[in-house]
Tab-separated table of C-alpha atoms and ligand atoms in Angstrom:
chain	number	residue	atom	x	y	z
A	1	MET	CA	53.787	125.841	-49.047
A	2	THR	CA	56.391	127.838	-47.245
A	3	ILE	CA	57.960	131.172	-48.115
A	4	ILE	CA	61.600	130.674	-47.197
A	5	GLU	CA	63.079	133.154	-44.716
A	6	ARG	CA	66.308	131.428	-43.615
A	7	GLU	CA	68.428	128.548	-44.953
A	8	GLN	CA	66.933	126.165	-42.379
A	9	ASP	CA	63.477	126.727	-43.899
A	10	VAL	CA	64.536	125.045	-47.168
A	11	THR	CA	65.027	121.754	-45.389
A	12	VAL	CA	61.704	122.053	-43.567
A	13	ALA	CA	59.882	122.820	-46.827
A	14	ALA	CA	61.602	120.049	-48.798
A	15	LEU	CA	60.927	117.495	-46.051
A	16	ALA	CA	57.258	118.521	-45.990
A	17	ALA	CA	57.078	117.947	-49.758
A	18	MET	CA	58.686	114.514	-49.380
A	19	GLU	CA	56.153	113.649	-46.677
A	20	ARG	CA	53.400	114.008	-49.289
A	21	THR	CA	54.727	110.946	-51.231
A	22	SER	CA	51.849	108.462	-51.516
A	23	ASP	CA	53.786	105.212	-51.516
A	24	PRO	CA	54.951	104.588	-47.922
A	25	ARG	CA	58.319	103.026	-48.811
A	26	LEU	CA	59.126	105.714	-51.377
A	27	ARG	CA	58.117	108.319	-48.761
A	28	GLU	CA	60.476	106.785	-46.197
A	29	ILE	CA	63.334	106.756	-48.704
A	30	MET	CA	62.783	110.317	-49.971
A	31	VAL	CA	62.406	111.833	-46.486
A	32	ALA	CA	65.642	110.183	-45.314
A	33	LEU	CA	67.417	111.080	-48.565
A	34	VAL	CA	66.574	114.786	-48.252
A	35	ARG	CA	67.424	114.805	-44.540
A	36	HIS	CA	70.863	113.238	-45.165
A	37	LEU	CA	71.576	115.242	-48.345
A	38	HIS	CA	70.818	118.558	-46.655
A	39	GLY	CA	72.895	117.493	-43.648
A	40	PHE	CA	75.759	116.490	-45.921
A	41	ILE	CA	75.632	119.836	-47.766
A	42	ARG	CA	75.755	121.703	-44.447
A	43	ASP	CA	78.617	119.494	-43.187
A	44	VAL	CA	80.888	120.220	-46.147
A	45	ARG	CA	79.472	123.706	-46.905
A	46	LEU	CA	79.087	122.646	-50.547
A	47	THR	CA	79.917	125.501	-52.927
A	48	GLU	CA	77.989	126.452	-56.061
A	49	ALA	CA	80.901	125.333	-58.269
A	50	GLU	CA	81.009	121.988	-56.462
A	51	LEU	CA	77.285	121.454	-57.030
A	52	ARG	CA	77.822	122.077	-60.755
A	53	ASP	CA	80.733	119.615	-60.699
A	54	ALA	CA	78.571	117.033	-58.932
A	55	ALA	CA	75.868	117.353	-61.582
A	56	ALA	CA	78.462	116.977	-64.343
A	57	ILE	CA	79.820	113.828	-62.655
A	58	LEU	CA	76.355	112.239	-62.483
A	59	VAL	CA	75.764	113.028	-66.157
A	60	GLU	CA	79.132	111.509	-67.053
A	61	LEU	CA	78.387	108.332	-65.042
A	62	GLY	CA	75.298	107.845	-67.172
A	63	LYS	CA	77.022	108.635	-70.467
A	64	LEU	CA	79.799	106.118	-69.742
A	65	SER	CA	77.228	103.345	-69.164
A	66	SER	CA	76.061	100.997	-71.910
A	67	ASP	CA	74.939	97.390	-72.494
A	68	THR	CA	78.461	96.192	-71.733
A	69	HIS	CA	79.632	98.632	-69.070
A	70	ASN	CA	77.909	100.185	-66.071
A	71	GLU	CA	79.892	103.043	-64.550
A	72	VAL	CA	77.126	103.715	-61.988
A	73	VAL	CA	77.391	100.195	-60.547
A	74	LEU	CA	81.163	100.499	-60.592
A	75	MET	CA	80.913	103.736	-58.596
A	76	ALA	CA	78.459	102.176	-56.112
A	77	GLY	CA	81.007	99.402	-55.550
A	78	SER	CA	83.915	101.825	-55.283
A	79	LEU	CA	82.115	103.756	-52.527
A	80	GLY	CA	81.323	100.580	-50.534
A	81	VAL	CA	77.604	101.058	-51.157
A	82	SER	CA	77.029	97.744	-52.971
A	83	SER	CA	78.790	95.771	-50.259
A	84	LEU	CA	76.825	97.538	-47.506
A	85	VAL	CA	73.496	96.823	-49.205
A	86	CYS	CA	74.489	93.156	-49.605
A	87	LEU	CA	75.506	92.770	-45.957
A	88	LEU	CA	72.398	94.561	-44.635
A	89	ASN	CA	70.040	92.347	-46.638
A	90	ASN	CA	71.573	88.944	-45.921
A	91	GLY	CA	72.774	86.922	-42.949
A	92	ASP	CA	69.580	87.539	-40.955
A	93	GLN	CA	69.537	91.230	-41.946
A	94	GLY	CA	73.205	91.781	-41.231
A	95	ASN	CA	73.289	90.007	-37.867
A	96	THR	CA	75.209	86.881	-38.885
A	97	ASP	CA	77.781	85.865	-41.492
A	98	THR	CA	76.589	85.454	-45.045
A	99	ASP	CA	78.024	83.832	-48.131
A	100	GLN	CA	76.262	86.412	-50.292
A	101	SER	CA	78.486	88.777	-52.210
A	102	LEU	CA	78.337	91.034	-55.250
A	103	LEU	CA	77.138	89.727	-58.631
A	104	GLY	CA	79.687	91.785	-60.556
A	105	PRO	CA	79.336	92.745	-64.210
A	106	PHE	CA	80.225	89.406	-65.860
A	107	TRP	CA	77.579	86.777	-65.011
A	108	ARG	CA	76.068	85.280	-68.175
A	109	LEU	CA	72.833	83.345	-68.423
A	110	ASN	CA	72.946	79.853	-69.979
A	111	SER	CA	76.459	78.734	-69.156
A	112	PRO	CA	77.089	75.289	-70.706
A	113	ARG	CA	76.199	72.338	-68.494
A	114	VAL	CA	79.174	70.379	-67.186
A	115	ALA	CA	79.112	67.011	-65.386
A	116	ASN	CA	80.500	66.946	-61.876
A	117	GLY	CA	84.276	66.587	-61.981
A	118	GLY	CA	84.371	68.026	-65.513
A	119	CYS	CA	86.647	70.715	-66.863
A	120	ILE	CA	85.558	74.295	-67.683
A	121	VAL	CA	88.676	75.168	-69.691
A	122	ARG	CA	87.335	75.409	-73.266
A	123	SER	CA	90.386	76.750	-75.108
A	124	ALA	CA	94.128	76.773	-74.450
A	125	THR	CA	94.331	78.892	-71.270
A	126	PRO	CA	97.881	78.564	-69.919
A	127	GLY	CA	98.240	78.593	-66.136
A	128	PRO	CA	98.369	76.373	-63.057
A	129	ALA	CA	95.529	73.820	-62.778
A	130	LEU	CA	92.820	74.417	-60.158
A	131	PHE	CA	90.634	71.668	-58.704
A	132	VAL	CA	87.471	72.839	-56.940
A	133	THR	CA	85.394	70.636	-54.658
A	134	ALA	CA	82.385	72.267	-53.044
A	135	ARG	CA	79.243	71.575	-51.102
A	136	VAL	CA	75.962	73.488	-50.978
A	137	VAL	CA	74.155	73.331	-47.635
A	138	ASP	CA	71.303	75.065	-45.811
A	139	LYS	CA	71.681	77.093	-42.617
A	140	ALA	CA	71.566	73.920	-40.526
A	141	GLY	CA	74.338	72.354	-42.604
A	142	ARG	CA	72.043	69.907	-44.412
A	143	PRO	CA	73.032	69.211	-48.037
A	144	ILE	CA	71.001	70.843	-50.800
A	145	ALA	CA	70.704	68.354	-53.668
A	146	GLY	CA	69.727	69.320	-57.206
A	147	ALA	CA	70.828	72.958	-56.928
A	148	GLU	CA	71.992	74.595	-60.164
A	149	VAL	CA	75.411	76.182	-59.773
A	150	ASP	CA	76.876	78.645	-62.267
A	151	VAL	CA	80.581	79.299	-61.815
A	152	TRP	CA	82.697	81.845	-63.664
A	153	HIS	CA	86.076	83.388	-63.119
A	154	ALA	CA	88.896	85.383	-64.700
A	155	SER	CA	91.811	83.699	-66.463
A	156	PRO	CA	95.409	83.356	-65.199
A	157	VAL	CA	96.060	86.744	-66.839
A	158	GLY	CA	93.039	88.358	-65.200
A	159	LEU	CA	90.541	88.494	-68.083
A	160	TYR	CA	87.026	87.040	-68.385
A	161	GLU	CA	86.364	85.268	-71.696
A	162	ASN	CA	84.109	88.089	-72.911
A	163	GLN	CA	87.029	90.531	-72.482
A	164	ASP	CA	89.613	88.321	-74.208
A	165	SER	CA	89.751	87.312	-77.882
A	166	GLU	CA	92.227	84.525	-76.966
A	167	GLN	CA	89.573	82.616	-74.983
A	168	ALA	CA	86.770	80.519	-76.477
A	169	ASP	CA	83.171	81.567	-75.859
A	170	MET	CA	82.134	80.528	-72.320
A	171	ASP	CA	85.723	79.640	-71.334
A	172	LEU	CA	86.073	79.282	-67.543
A	173	ARG	CA	82.289	79.163	-67.114
A	174	GLY	CA	80.051	76.202	-66.383
A	175	LYS	CA	76.733	75.098	-64.892
A	176	PHE	CA	76.713	72.208	-62.418
A	177	GLU	CA	74.026	70.352	-60.505
A	178	THR	CA	74.686	69.328	-56.911
A	179	ASP	CA	74.477	65.599	-56.140
A	180	ALA	CA	72.554	63.933	-53.286
A	181	GLU	CA	75.188	65.182	-50.794
A	182	GLY	CA	74.995	68.731	-52.173
A	183	ARG	CA	78.394	68.395	-53.839
A	184	PHE	CA	79.786	69.690	-57.111
A	185	SER	CA	83.340	69.707	-58.411
A	186	PHE	CA	85.311	70.778	-61.450
A	187	ARG	CA	88.740	71.423	-62.901
A	188	SER	CA	89.880	74.800	-64.179
A	189	VAL	CA	92.947	77.036	-64.132
A	190	MET	CA	93.921	79.324	-61.261
A	191	MET	CA	92.555	82.842	-61.644
A	192	VAL	CA	94.391	86.015	-60.639
A	193	GLY	CA	93.163	89.402	-59.465
A	194	TYR	CA	92.347	92.037	-62.057
A	195	PRO	CA	91.802	95.793	-62.250
A	196	ILE	CA	88.295	97.222	-62.520
A	197	PRO	CA	87.829	99.500	-65.574
A	198	ALA	CA	89.539	102.730	-64.532
A	199	GLU	CA	89.295	104.914	-67.648
A	200	GLY	CA	86.261	106.871	-66.438
A	201	VAL	CA	84.958	108.749	-63.408
A	202	VAL	CA	85.752	105.853	-61.070
A	203	GLY	CA	89.341	105.789	-62.316
A	204	ARG	CA	89.716	109.507	-61.517
A	205	LEU	CA	88.333	108.902	-58.026
A	206	LEU	CA	90.824	106.091	-57.398
A	207	ILE	CA	93.730	108.278	-58.535
A	208	ALA	CA	92.546	111.155	-56.326
A	209	GLN	CA	92.535	108.773	-53.361
A	210	ASN	CA	95.814	106.958	-54.121
A	211	ARG	CA	93.856	103.702	-54.524
A	212	HIS	CA	94.820	100.864	-56.863
A	213	PRO	CA	92.027	99.487	-59.097
A	214	TYR	CA	92.537	95.771	-58.297
A	215	ARG	CA	90.133	93.150	-57.037
A	216	PRO	CA	91.802	90.135	-55.379
A	217	ALA	CA	91.556	86.759	-57.189
A	218	HIS	CA	88.087	85.245	-56.766
A	219	LEU	CA	85.731	82.538	-57.954
A	220	HIS	CA	82.152	83.619	-58.726
A	221	ALA	CA	79.148	81.356	-58.149
A	222	LEU	CA	75.404	81.785	-58.567
A	223	ILE	CA	73.387	78.985	-56.984
A	224	PHE	CA	69.700	78.445	-57.749
A	225	LYS	CA	67.274	76.138	-55.972
A	226	PRO	CA	63.555	76.840	-55.475
A	227	GLY	CA	62.827	77.528	-51.787
A	228	TYR	CA	66.146	79.316	-51.246
A	229	LYS	CA	67.263	82.859	-51.896
A	230	VAL	CA	69.534	82.748	-54.957
A	231	LEU	CA	73.069	82.620	-53.578
A	232	ILE	CA	75.402	85.021	-55.369
A	233	SER	CA	78.839	84.443	-53.948
A	234	GLN	CA	82.513	85.152	-54.485
A	235	VAL	CA	85.289	83.176	-52.825
A	236	TYR	CA	88.586	85.040	-52.471
A	237	ASP	CA	92.190	83.845	-52.416
A	238	PRO	CA	93.738	84.948	-49.095
A	239	ALA	CA	97.222	84.784	-50.690
A	240	ASP	CA	96.372	87.557	-53.159
A	241	PRO	CA	98.516	90.664	-52.436
A	242	ASN	CA	95.380	92.845	-52.578
A	243	ILE	CA	93.206	90.666	-50.331
A	244	ASP	CA	92.804	93.493	-47.779
A	245	SER	CA	92.442	96.357	-50.258
A	246	ASP	CA	89.715	95.255	-52.702
A	247	ALA	CA	88.736	98.285	-54.816
A	248	GLN	CA	85.078	97.151	-54.468
A	249	PHE	CA	85.091	96.335	-50.710
A	250	GLY	CA	83.724	92.821	-51.344
A	251	VAL	CA	86.051	90.716	-49.200
A	252	THR	CA	84.562	89.508	-45.913
A	253	ARG	CA	86.142	86.980	-43.556
A	254	THR	CA	83.449	84.435	-44.437
A	255	LEU	CA	84.393	84.611	-48.111
A	256	LEU	CA	88.105	83.875	-47.640
A	257	GLY	CA	88.559	80.613	-49.539
A	258	ASN	CA	90.596	77.565	-48.651
A	259	PHE	CA	92.808	77.895	-51.739
A	260	VAL	CA	95.874	75.648	-51.373
A	261	ARG	CA	98.992	75.779	-53.554
A	262	HIS	CA	100.452	72.297	-54.060
A	263	ARG	CA	104.081	71.535	-54.924
A	264	GLU	CA	103.683	67.730	-54.969
A	265	PRO	CA	102.483	65.845	-58.080
A	266	HIS	CA	98.706	65.643	-58.449
A	267	PRO	CA	97.466	62.291	-57.066
A	268	THR	CA	95.347	61.350	-60.093
A	269	ALA	CA	95.644	63.834	-62.979
A	270	ARG	CA	98.833	62.819	-64.817
A	271	ASP	CA	98.908	65.875	-67.097
A	272	VAL	CA	99.093	68.367	-64.217
A	273	ASP	CA	102.405	70.096	-63.519
A	274	ALA	CA	103.224	71.485	-60.077
A	275	PRO	CA	102.394	73.924	-58.756
A	276	TRP	CA	98.666	73.336	-58.924
A	277	TYR	CA	95.859	74.618	-56.731
A	278	SER	CA	92.864	73.219	-54.907
A	279	LEU	CA	89.852	74.888	-53.338
A	280	ASP	CA	87.450	73.106	-51.022
A	281	HIS	CA	84.470	75.258	-50.115
A	282	VAL	CA	81.047	75.156	-48.492
A	283	TYR	CA	78.287	77.450	-49.780
A	284	ARG	CA	75.440	78.145	-47.342
A	285	MET	CA	72.020	79.148	-48.669
A	286	GLU	CA	69.267	80.931	-46.777
A	287	ALA	CA	65.606	80.028	-47.168
A	288	GLY	CA	63.693	82.458	-49.341
A	289	GLU	CA	62.342	83.178	-52.773
A	290	ALA	CA	64.513	82.043	-55.697
A	291	VAL	CA	64.632	85.112	-57.951
A	292	LEU	CA	67.359	85.270	-60.588
A	293	PRO	CA	69.018	88.646	-61.112
A	294	ARG	CA	68.994	90.224	-64.548
A	295	PRO	CA	72.192	89.202	-66.377
A	296	PRO	CA	74.495	92.257	-66.653
A	297	ILE	CA	75.757	91.046	-70.072
A	298	LYS	CA	74.417	88.723	-72.765
B	301	FE2	FE1	84.919	89.055	-60.847
């Protein structure tokens, strides 16, 4: 070990300790972490009071987290970290476009099965009708048949069913299976953007930075088919006023959806009033291992 003479020696000693990590990947991570952390502290000349504040913030992030809320994940999103990790690990390791996006906190396992063309509105949910037609394909554009597709989205007032006592259980959620051409389709109501929970540490950060807490309107999907990496995607409405200022940095050009607002009567559904919306979308899956994420809520 080293007896420290000057401030630079601390970094040398800490890096040497990190180098003794047995597991090679953990060693790589810890060496880089200490190198960047020490560099960051030198860059901003972190004060003793600020280090105490930082520790208090980390403790508070943990205390605010529970089975139904994860302030740490919210902070990772609010710093752009979650989006960066997603983009680096998909699309040929960040070299090409990817349909992968963030899972978010509201995916639930075991959404009710719905036949193609069916409706996922399970209780009176006032708002303009939305008709979604979609295809699931591989990187070469070939259809993927028999894929399981979970969809979920917020209501026309910006609440997921689990946040809203007005909505039935599993409202605006459904599980579809793609047909021989890789297609699935359903009817719902048009979602709107919504604010992320801003009562905690993340909320204070947003205020300090003059940032609004909104995510633009989006449709979530999780697509499962053995032989393919599970596709976790979000498709965004380009007409949303916050499309270029997502509080979670999730919007990429690839994920801008072909949402269309229609003023004319719907061609087949007689009960639909104008305006109504349509979305036609193609989801592209990459080959890989099909591993489901852990559901963030029950
Ligand atoms: Fe969402």
